[in-house]
Amino acid sequence: DAGVIQSPRHEVTEMGQEVTLRCKPISGHDYLFWYRQTMMRGLELLIYFNNNVPIDDSGMPEDRFSAKMPNASFSTLKIQPSEPRDSAVYFCASSLAGTGDETQYFGPGTRLLVL
Amino acid sequence: QKEVEQNSGPLSVPEGAIASLNCTYSDRGSQSFFWYRQYSGKSPELIMSIYSNGDKEDGRFTAQLNKASQYVSLLIRDSQPSDSATYLCAVNPRHAGGTSYGKLTFGQGTILTVHP
């Protein structure tokens, strides 16, 4: 299996621009998670989906952030407009419920720099 | 009080020694506990999960859980330079019968350095 795939791996943009991060979970996994990691705040859960349905978006920082999961193999996290404080590493992770194993498998991350 | 707290580190141990990493959590009803390892510039990867009080061993790693004291620890025996990484404690604050599957809260991480 290819694991969780994220794109782009690096993104540099200017303040005010729209940023779209993409994630392909491990095939067959029914949970998908979006995290943000910074030195100051550590690893934070932003939102997660179960069977393509958003379950908990309480970690989304503000209305500038939105996430979608149109099908089982694709999700996006969009920031519009972007701000310098959004600079962070964004991770996508997936897992499979019902097996007694709650392991979350993380993608390689997208390193976002907003100038 | 933070939901999940780890000893701040960094922690430096000599090769071959035991590294002890500690974590406390605030939600007494939490049921699931995890240790992730993150190498610099890489993504977190699961090392151990533990759900019941006591010890759980996997190779050189032992996770210990004490729900009464609300702490979970990770021991690494015979530490190797390749163990040098940031170790993240994660807790699923769901209670028994709860529905917040997978909603992990992570600690800030402890940086471990194993020197030859």
Short mmCIF file of C-alpha atoms in Angstrom, two decimals:
data_model
loop_
_atom_site.label_atom_id
_atom_site.label_comp_id
_atom_site.label_asym_id
_atom_site.label_seq_id
_atom_site.Cartn_x
_atom_site.Cartn_y
_atom_site.Cartn_z
CA ASP A 1 0.00 0.00 0.00
CA ALA A 2 1.24 3.49 -0.81
CA GLY A 3 0.18 4.90 2.53
CA VAL A 4 -1.50 8.25 3.00
CA ILE A 5 -0.65 10.60 0.15
CA GLN A 6 -0.59 14.36 0.51
CA SER A 7 0.03 17.11 -1.99
CA PRO A 8 1.70 19.43 -2.38
CA ARG A 9 4.60 18.59 -0.07
CA HIS A 10 5.63 22.23 0.12
CA GLU A 11 3.65 25.37 -0.52
CA VAL A 12 4.80 28.96 -0.41
CA THR A 13 2.17 31.60 -0.96
CA GLU A 14 1.45 35.20 -0.24
CA MET A 15 -0.94 36.50 2.34
CA GLY A 16 -4.47 36.69 1.00
CA GLN A 17 -4.11 33.87 -1.48
CA GLU A 18 -6.19 30.71 -1.45
CA VAL A 19 -4.41 27.51 -0.47
CA THR A 20 -5.72 24.01 -1.13
CA LEU A 21 -4.15 20.96 0.48
CA ARG A 22 -5.00 17.50 -0.74
CA CYS A 23 -5.07 14.08 0.83
CA LYS A 24 -5.65 10.53 -0.34
CA PRO A 25 -6.20 8.15 2.58
CA ILE A 26 -5.18 4.52 2.70
CA SER A 27 -7.59 2.49 0.62
CA GLY A 28 -10.34 0.98 2.74
CA HIS A 29 -9.87 3.29 5.70
CA ASP A 30 -13.08 4.92 6.88
CA TYR A 31 -11.70 7.70 9.07
CA LEU A 32 -9.74 10.69 7.85
CA PHE A 33 -8.13 13.33 10.05
CA TRP A 34 -6.58 16.74 9.34
CA TYR A 35 -3.94 18.01 11.79
CA ARG A 36 -1.81 21.12 12.00
CA GLN A 37 1.59 21.18 13.70
CA THR A 38 3.52 24.22 14.85
CA MET A 39 6.31 24.69 17.35
CA MET A 40 4.12 26.84 19.56
CA ARG A 41 0.92 24.79 19.58
CA GLY A 42 2.15 21.30 18.80
CA LEU A 43 -0.03 18.85 16.89
CA GLU A 44 -3.68 19.90 16.78
CA LEU A 45 -6.65 18.06 15.33
CA LEU A 46 -8.56 20.36 12.97
CA ILE A 47 -11.36 18.14 11.66
CA TYR A 48 -12.13 14.50 11.04
CA PHE A 49 -14.45 12.54 8.79
CA ASN A 50 -16.09 9.15 9.05
CA ASN A 51 -17.30 7.60 5.79
CA ASN A 52 -16.85 10.98 4.09
CA VAL A 53 -19.04 12.80 6.65
CA PRO A 54 -17.50 15.48 8.89
CA ILE A 55 -17.83 14.36 12.49
CA ASP A 56 -16.07 17.04 14.47
CA ASP A 57 -14.75 20.34 13.14
CA SER A 58 -14.32 22.01 16.52
CA GLY A 59 -10.60 22.32 15.92
CA MET A 60 -10.94 24.40 12.77
CA PRO A 61 -9.49 27.75 13.79
CA GLU A 62 -11.89 30.04 11.95
CA ASP A 63 -14.12 30.44 8.94
CA ARG A 64 -11.16 30.90 6.64
CA PHE A 65 -10.60 27.14 6.94
CA SER A 66 -12.83 24.60 5.25
CA ALA A 67 -12.52 20.89 4.53
CA LYS A 68 -14.35 18.52 2.23
CA MET A 69 -14.34 14.84 1.52
CA PRO A 70 -16.28 14.26 -1.72
CA ASN A 71 -15.46 10.54 -1.80
CA ALA A 72 -13.67 7.85 0.15
CA SER A 73 -10.36 8.43 -1.57
CA PHE A 74 -9.97 12.20 -1.53
CA SER A 75 -10.14 15.12 0.87
CA THR A 76 -9.18 18.77 0.70
CA LEU A 77 -8.36 21.40 3.28
CA LYS A 78 -8.75 24.95 2.00
CA ILE A 79 -7.59 28.21 3.52
CA GLN A 80 -9.05 31.36 2.05
CA PRO A 81 -7.65 33.93 2.52
CA SER A 82 -4.37 32.70 3.92
CA GLU A 83 -2.46 34.59 6.61
CA PRO A 84 1.15 34.33 7.85
CA ARG A 85 -0.04 32.72 11.09
CA ASP A 86 -1.34 29.79 9.06
CA SER A 87 2.24 28.77 8.35
CA ALA A 88 2.61 25.24 9.70
CA VAL A 89 2.90 21.61 8.69
CA TYR A 90 -0.48 20.14 7.85
CA PHE A 91 -0.86 16.38 8.22
CA CYS A 92 -3.57 14.11 6.98
CA ALA A 93 -4.08 10.74 8.69
CA SER A 94 -6.42 7.82 8.18
CA SER A 95 -7.56 4.83 10.18
CA LEU A 96 -9.90 1.87 10.03
CA ALA A 97 -12.46 1.44 12.78
CA GLY A 98 -14.00 -1.80 13.93
CA THR A 99 -10.77 -3.74 14.18
CA GLY A 100 -9.90 -2.84 17.76
CA ASP A 101 -6.88 -0.99 16.40
CA GLU A 102 -7.12 2.78 16.55
CA THR A 103 -3.81 3.37 14.81
CA GLN A 104 -3.80 6.53 12.76
CA TYR A 105 -1.47 6.46 9.78
CA PHE A 106 -0.06 9.85 8.93
CA GLY A 107 0.85 11.20 5.53
CA PRO A 108 4.15 13.00 4.92
CA GLY A 109 2.61 16.41 5.53
CA THR A 110 2.38 19.66 3.61
CA ARG A 111 4.74 22.39 4.74
CA LEU A 112 2.93 25.68 4.24
CA LEU A 113 4.63 29.05 4.37
CA VAL A 114 2.48 32.15 4.02
CA LEU A 115 4.49 35.29 3.38
CA GLN B 1 -4.18 22.85 32.82
CA LYS B 2 -3.34 21.33 29.47
CA GLU B 3 -5.29 18.22 28.52
CA VAL B 4 -2.13 16.20 27.87
CA GLU B 5 1.20 17.18 29.38
CA GLN B 6 4.60 15.68 28.80
CA ASN B 7 7.90 16.30 30.55
CA SER B 8 9.36 19.12 28.55
CA GLY B 9 12.81 17.70 27.93
CA PRO B 10 14.92 17.58 26.00
CA LEU B 11 15.99 14.25 27.41
CA SER B 12 19.49 13.02 26.76
CA VAL B 13 20.59 9.48 27.58
CA PRO B 14 23.68 7.45 26.72
CA GLU B 15 23.46 4.56 24.31
CA GLY B 16 22.35 1.41 26.08
CA ALA B 17 20.56 3.22 28.89
CA ILE B 18 16.86 3.25 29.69
CA ALA B 19 14.94 6.31 28.49
CA SER B 20 11.82 7.17 30.49
CA LEU B 21 9.16 9.38 28.99
CA ASN B 22 6.18 10.55 31.01
CA CYS B 23 2.75 11.91 30.22
CA THR B 24 -0.20 13.04 32.33
CA TYR B 25 -3.74 13.72 31.19
CA SER B 26 -6.62 15.66 32.65
CA ASP B 27 -9.71 13.71 31.60
CA ARG B 28 -10.12 10.94 34.14
CA GLY B 29 -12.52 9.05 31.91
CA SER B 30 -10.07 8.63 29.02
CA GLN B 31 -9.82 5.11 27.68
CA SER B 32 -7.18 5.00 24.95
CA PHE B 33 -3.55 6.05 25.09
CA PHE B 34 -0.87 6.15 22.44
CA TRP B 35 2.80 6.87 21.96
CA TYR B 36 3.94 8.21 18.60
CA ARG B 37 7.50 8.79 17.45
CA GLN B 38 8.35 11.64 15.11
CA TYR B 39 11.73 12.02 13.49
CA SER B 40 12.76 15.53 12.52
CA GLY B 41 11.01 16.59 9.34
CA LYS B 42 8.91 13.44 9.23
CA SER B 43 5.38 12.47 10.19
CA PRO B 44 4.35 10.80 13.45
CA GLU B 45 4.26 7.02 13.55
CA LEU B 46 2.63 4.84 16.18
CA ILE B 47 4.91 2.95 18.56
CA MET B 48 2.53 1.68 21.21
CA SER B 49 -1.10 1.77 22.20
CA ILE B 50 -2.37 0.87 25.66
CA TYR B 51 -5.90 0.61 26.99
CA SER B 52 -5.65 -1.17 30.36
CA ASN B 53 -3.82 -0.41 33.57
CA GLY B 54 -0.42 -2.00 33.85
CA ASP B 55 2.45 -2.65 31.48
CA LYS B 56 2.51 -3.51 27.81
CA GLU B 57 5.78 -4.62 26.27
CA ASP B 58 6.83 -4.67 22.63
CA GLY B 59 10.47 -5.38 22.03
CA ARG B 60 12.55 -2.69 23.67
CA PHE B 61 9.49 -0.56 24.38
CA THR B 62 7.23 -0.76 27.43
CA ALA B 63 4.17 1.39 27.92
CA GLN B 64 2.80 1.80 31.42
CA LEU B 65 -0.66 3.06 32.28
CA ASN B 66 -2.03 4.14 35.64
CA LYS B 67 -5.55 5.48 35.25
CA ALA B 68 -5.93 6.28 38.96
CA SER B 69 -2.95 8.62 38.78
CA GLN B 70 -3.78 9.70 35.22
CA TYR B 71 -0.38 9.05 33.79
CA VAL B 72 1.09 7.01 31.02
CA SER B 73 4.76 6.40 30.43
CA LEU B 74 7.05 4.92 27.83
CA LEU B 75 10.27 3.13 28.68
CA ILE B 76 12.86 2.47 26.01
CA ARG B 77 15.41 -0.13 27.04
CA ASP B 78 18.86 -0.40 25.50
CA SER B 79 18.43 3.01 23.88
CA GLN B 80 20.01 3.41 20.45
CA PRO B 81 21.02 6.57 18.56
CA SER B 82 18.27 5.68 16.09
CA ASP B 83 15.75 6.23 18.91
CA SER B 84 16.60 9.94 18.87
CA ALA B 85 13.33 11.63 17.97
CA THR B 86 10.38 13.50 19.43
CA TYR B 87 7.95 11.27 21.31
CA LEU B 88 4.32 12.32 21.35
CA CYS B 89 1.81 11.13 23.90
CA ALA B 90 -1.77 11.04 22.62
CA VAL B 91 -5.00 10.45 24.48
CA ASN B 92 -8.49 9.76 23.21
CA PRO B 93 -10.61 11.49 25.82
CA ARG B 94 -13.71 9.47 25.00
CA HIS B 95 -15.34 7.72 27.86
CA ALA B 96 -16.42 4.10 27.88
CA GLY B 97 -19.24 3.76 25.39
CA GLY B 98 -18.48 7.16 23.91
CA THR B 99 -18.46 7.97 20.26
CA SER B 100 -15.45 10.22 19.79
CA TYR B 101 -13.45 7.49 18.09
CA GLY B 102 -10.05 8.60 16.99
CA LYS B 103 -10.25 12.12 18.36
CA LEU B 104 -6.75 12.28 19.73
CA THR B 105 -5.30 15.05 21.87
CA PHE B 106 -1.53 15.20 21.64
CA GLY B 107 1.01 16.43 24.16
CA GLN B 108 3.71 18.86 23.12
CA GLY B 109 6.22 16.05 22.77
CA THR B 110 9.52 15.20 24.42
CA ILE B 111 12.71 15.40 22.41
CA LEU B 112 14.93 12.40 23.12
CA THR B 113 18.59 12.32 22.20
CA VAL B 114 20.58 9.12 22.56
CA HIS B 115 24.30 9.82 22.40
CA PRO B 116 26.92 7.18 21.60
#
